[in-house]
Amino acid sequence: MGKLTMTSFVTLDGVMQAPGGPGEDTTGGFTHGGWFIPLADAGFGEFIVGVFARAGAFLLGRRTFQTFAGHWPRVTDPNDPVAGPLNRLPKYVASRTLERSDWKGTTFLRDPVAELPRIQRELGEKELQVHGSPGFGQTLLRHGLVNELHVVLAPVTLGSGQKRLFGEGTVPAAFALAASRTTASGLAILTYRPRGQPAYGDATLED
């Protein structure tokens, strides 16, 4: 069964909103769009090429899908390490409002949580990958459906931004650090796998 992986670009203060450009997502009057791009160095490029090489299909939230669909179909080189998989492989989109897309291989899911076991069985050893999609990603995390979480932590703070990796309603959970690396621009790329419930102690206990 294919594992579900999630890749998120996050600031030090937890913001995921509009990493790729000023007009990507201005929800809530957000004015910092494009904060990630100056940090996307060669080390990050090597990481992301490896991620997309493992993809068997993509699972996206509505807004991220619309952002991707507005750009990646125009990159027609089948050997492009990101556009190639995105244009060629199945794309499942969590949306109750969208009904059709000209992007080949797109399927809309009204109840993605219920559909996941079937999709993962069909993938074999390939990954079902979530990119961006902060709201939908929070839903997947709350249901304990993410098998591997890649957090690309950027050395910036923004002080605003409604779209975050973890928000209200986050379920307490523990994660094991499976891999880590840093890049020349200061990105910390951290891979986590869930390991159940958090452990608790008490530093106030006296002998």
Coordinates of C-alpha atoms in Angstrom, one line a residue:
M1 CA 0.0 0.0 0.0
G2 CA 1.4 3.4 -0.9
K3 CA 2.2 5.7 2.0
L4 CA 0.8 9.2 2.3
T5 CA 3.5 11.8 2.5
M6 CA 3.1 15.5 3.1
T7 CA 5.6 18.2 2.2
S8 CA 5.2 21.7 3.8
F9 CA 7.1 24.9 3.5
V10 CA 6.9 26.6 6.9
T11 CA 8.3 29.8 8.5
L12 CA 9.7 29.8 12.0
D13 CA 6.5 31.2 13.3
G14 CA 4.5 28.5 11.6
V15 CA 3.1 30.2 8.4
M16 CA 2.5 28.2 5.3
Q17 CA 0.6 30.8 3.3
A18 CA 1.6 31.8 -0.2
P19 CA 5.3 30.7 -0.2
G20 CA 5.5 30.9 -4.0
G21 CA 4.5 34.4 -5.0
P22 CA 2.8 37.7 -4.0
G23 CA -0.6 36.9 -5.6
E24 CA -0.7 33.2 -4.6
D25 CA -3.0 33.7 -1.6
T26 CA -3.8 37.1 -0.1
T27 CA -6.5 35.7 2.3
G28 CA -6.8 37.9 5.4
G29 CA -4.8 40.7 3.8
F30 CA -1.6 38.7 3.6
T31 CA 1.1 40.8 2.1
H32 CA 4.2 38.5 2.4
G33 CA 3.6 36.1 -0.5
G34 CA 6.7 34.7 -2.1
W35 CA 8.7 34.5 1.2
F36 CA 10.1 31.1 0.3
I37 CA 11.5 31.8 -3.2
P38 CA 14.8 33.6 -2.2
L39 CA 15.7 30.6 0.0
A40 CA 15.1 27.9 -2.7
D41 CA 18.8 26.9 -3.3
A42 CA 20.5 23.9 -4.9
G43 CA 20.2 21.8 -1.7
F44 CA 16.5 22.4 -1.6
G45 CA 16.3 21.5 -5.3
E46 CA 18.0 18.2 -4.8
F47 CA 15.5 17.4 -2.0
I48 CA 12.4 18.2 -4.0
V49 CA 13.6 16.3 -7.1
G50 CA 14.0 13.2 -4.8
V51 CA 10.5 13.7 -3.4
F52 CA 8.8 14.0 -6.8
A53 CA 10.7 11.0 -8.1
R54 CA 8.9 8.8 -5.5
A55 CA 5.4 10.0 -6.4
G56 CA 2.7 7.7 -7.6
A57 CA -0.2 10.2 -7.4
F58 CA -1.0 13.6 -5.8
L59 CA -3.6 14.6 -3.2
L60 CA -4.3 18.3 -3.1
G61 CA -6.5 20.8 -1.4
R62 CA -8.6 23.0 -3.6
R63 CA -6.6 26.2 -3.5
T64 CA -3.2 24.5 -3.9
F65 CA -4.7 22.5 -6.9
Q66 CA -5.9 25.7 -8.5
T67 CA -2.5 27.4 -8.0
F68 CA -0.7 24.3 -9.5
A69 CA -3.2 24.0 -12.4
G70 CA -2.5 27.6 -13.3
H71 CA 1.2 27.0 -13.8
W72 CA 2.4 23.4 -14.2
P73 CA 0.5 22.4 -17.3
R74 CA 2.3 25.1 -19.1
V75 CA 5.7 23.4 -18.4
T76 CA 5.5 20.9 -21.1
D77 CA 9.0 19.2 -20.8
P78 CA 8.2 15.6 -19.8
N79 CA 11.7 15.4 -18.3
D80 CA 11.1 18.3 -15.9
P81 CA 11.5 16.7 -12.4
V82 CA 8.5 18.4 -11.0
A83 CA 6.2 19.2 -14.0
G84 CA 6.7 15.8 -15.5
P85 CA 5.2 13.8 -12.6
L86 CA 2.5 16.5 -11.9
N87 CA 1.3 16.4 -15.5
R88 CA 1.6 12.7 -16.0
L89 CA 0.4 11.2 -12.7
P90 CA -3.1 11.1 -11.2
K91 CA -4.2 14.1 -9.2
Y92 CA -6.9 13.8 -6.5
V93 CA -8.4 17.0 -5.3
A94 CA -10.4 17.5 -2.1
S95 CA -13.2 19.8 -3.1
R96 CA -17.0 20.0 -2.6
T97 CA -17.3 22.8 -5.2
L98 CA -15.0 22.0 -8.2
E99 CA -16.4 19.6 -10.8
R100 CA -14.1 19.6 -13.8
S101 CA -10.6 20.6 -14.9
D102 CA -8.7 20.6 -18.1
W103 CA -5.6 19.3 -16.4
K104 CA -5.3 15.6 -17.5
G105 CA -5.6 13.0 -14.8
T106 CA -7.6 15.1 -12.3
T107 CA -10.3 13.5 -10.1
F108 CA -12.3 15.5 -7.5
L109 CA -13.1 13.8 -4.2
R110 CA -16.1 14.8 -2.1
D111 CA -15.0 12.6 0.8
P112 CA -11.2 12.1 0.5
V113 CA -10.8 10.5 3.9
A114 CA -13.1 7.7 2.9
E115 CA -11.4 7.3 -0.5
L116 CA -7.8 7.1 0.7
P117 CA -7.6 3.4 1.5
R118 CA -8.6 2.5 -2.1
I119 CA -6.3 5.0 -3.7
Q120 CA -3.3 3.9 -1.5
R121 CA -3.9 0.2 -2.4
E122 CA -3.8 1.0 -6.1
L123 CA -0.5 2.8 -5.8
G124 CA 1.6 -0.2 -4.7
E125 CA 4.9 1.0 -3.3
K126 CA 4.6 4.5 -4.7
E127 CA 3.7 7.5 -2.6
L128 CA 0.5 9.5 -2.5
Q129 CA 1.9 13.0 -2.0
V130 CA 0.3 16.1 -0.4
H131 CA 2.0 19.4 -1.3
G132 CA 1.0 22.7 0.3
S133 CA -2.8 22.4 1.0
P134 CA -2.5 23.7 4.6
G135 CA -6.2 23.4 5.5
F136 CA -6.6 20.0 4.0
G137 CA -3.3 18.9 5.5
Q138 CA -4.6 19.7 9.0
T139 CA -7.6 17.5 8.3
L140 CA -5.3 14.6 7.3
L141 CA -3.1 15.1 10.4
R142 CA -6.1 15.2 12.7
H143 CA -7.3 11.8 11.3
G144 CA -3.8 10.3 11.7
L145 CA -3.5 9.6 8.0
V146 CA -0.1 11.1 7.3
N147 CA 2.6 8.4 7.2
E148 CA 5.5 10.8 6.7
L149 CA 5.8 14.6 7.1
H150 CA 8.5 16.7 5.4
V151 CA 8.8 20.1 7.0
V152 CA 11.0 22.6 5.1
L153 CA 11.6 25.2 7.8
A154 CA 12.6 28.6 6.5
P155 CA 14.6 31.0 8.7
V156 CA 12.1 33.8 8.5
T157 CA 9.2 35.1 10.6
L158 CA 6.3 37.0 9.1
G159 CA 4.0 37.8 12.0
S160 CA 0.8 37.2 10.0
G161 CA -0.8 34.6 7.9
Q162 CA -3.9 32.5 8.4
K163 CA -2.6 29.3 6.7
R164 CA -0.5 27.3 9.1
L165 CA 0.7 23.7 9.3
F166 CA -0.8 23.2 12.8
G167 CA -3.8 25.3 13.9
E168 CA -6.7 25.1 16.4
G169 CA -8.0 21.5 16.8
T170 CA -4.6 19.9 16.4
V171 CA -4.6 16.5 17.9
P172 CA -1.8 15.8 20.4
A173 CA 0.7 13.4 18.7
A174 CA 4.4 12.4 18.9
F175 CA 6.7 12.2 15.9
A176 CA 10.0 10.5 15.3
L177 CA 12.7 12.4 13.4
A178 CA 13.5 10.1 10.4
A179 CA 15.9 12.4 8.5
S180 CA 17.3 15.9 8.6
R181 CA 19.5 18.2 6.5
T182 CA 20.3 21.8 6.1
T183 CA 20.9 23.8 3.0
A184 CA 23.3 26.7 2.2
S185 CA 20.4 29.3 2.5
G186 CA 19.5 28.1 6.0
L187 CA 16.6 25.9 5.2
A188 CA 16.2 23.0 7.7
I189 CA 14.6 20.0 6.0
L190 CA 13.1 17.7 8.6
T191 CA 11.3 14.4 8.0
Y192 CA 9.0 13.0 10.7
R193 CA 7.0 9.9 11.1
P194 CA 4.1 9.5 13.6
R195 CA 4.8 7.4 16.7
G196 CA 1.6 7.6 18.7
Q197 CA 0.8 9.8 21.7
P198 CA 3.1 12.3 23.4
A199 CA 4.8 11.3 26.6
Y200 CA 4.6 13.6 29.6
G201 CA 6.8 14.2 32.6
D202 CA 7.0 16.6 35.5
A203 CA 10.1 18.7 36.1
T204 CA 8.6 20.1 39.3
L205 CA 8.8 16.8 41.2
E206 CA 11.1 16.9 44.2
D207 CA 13.3 14.1 45.5

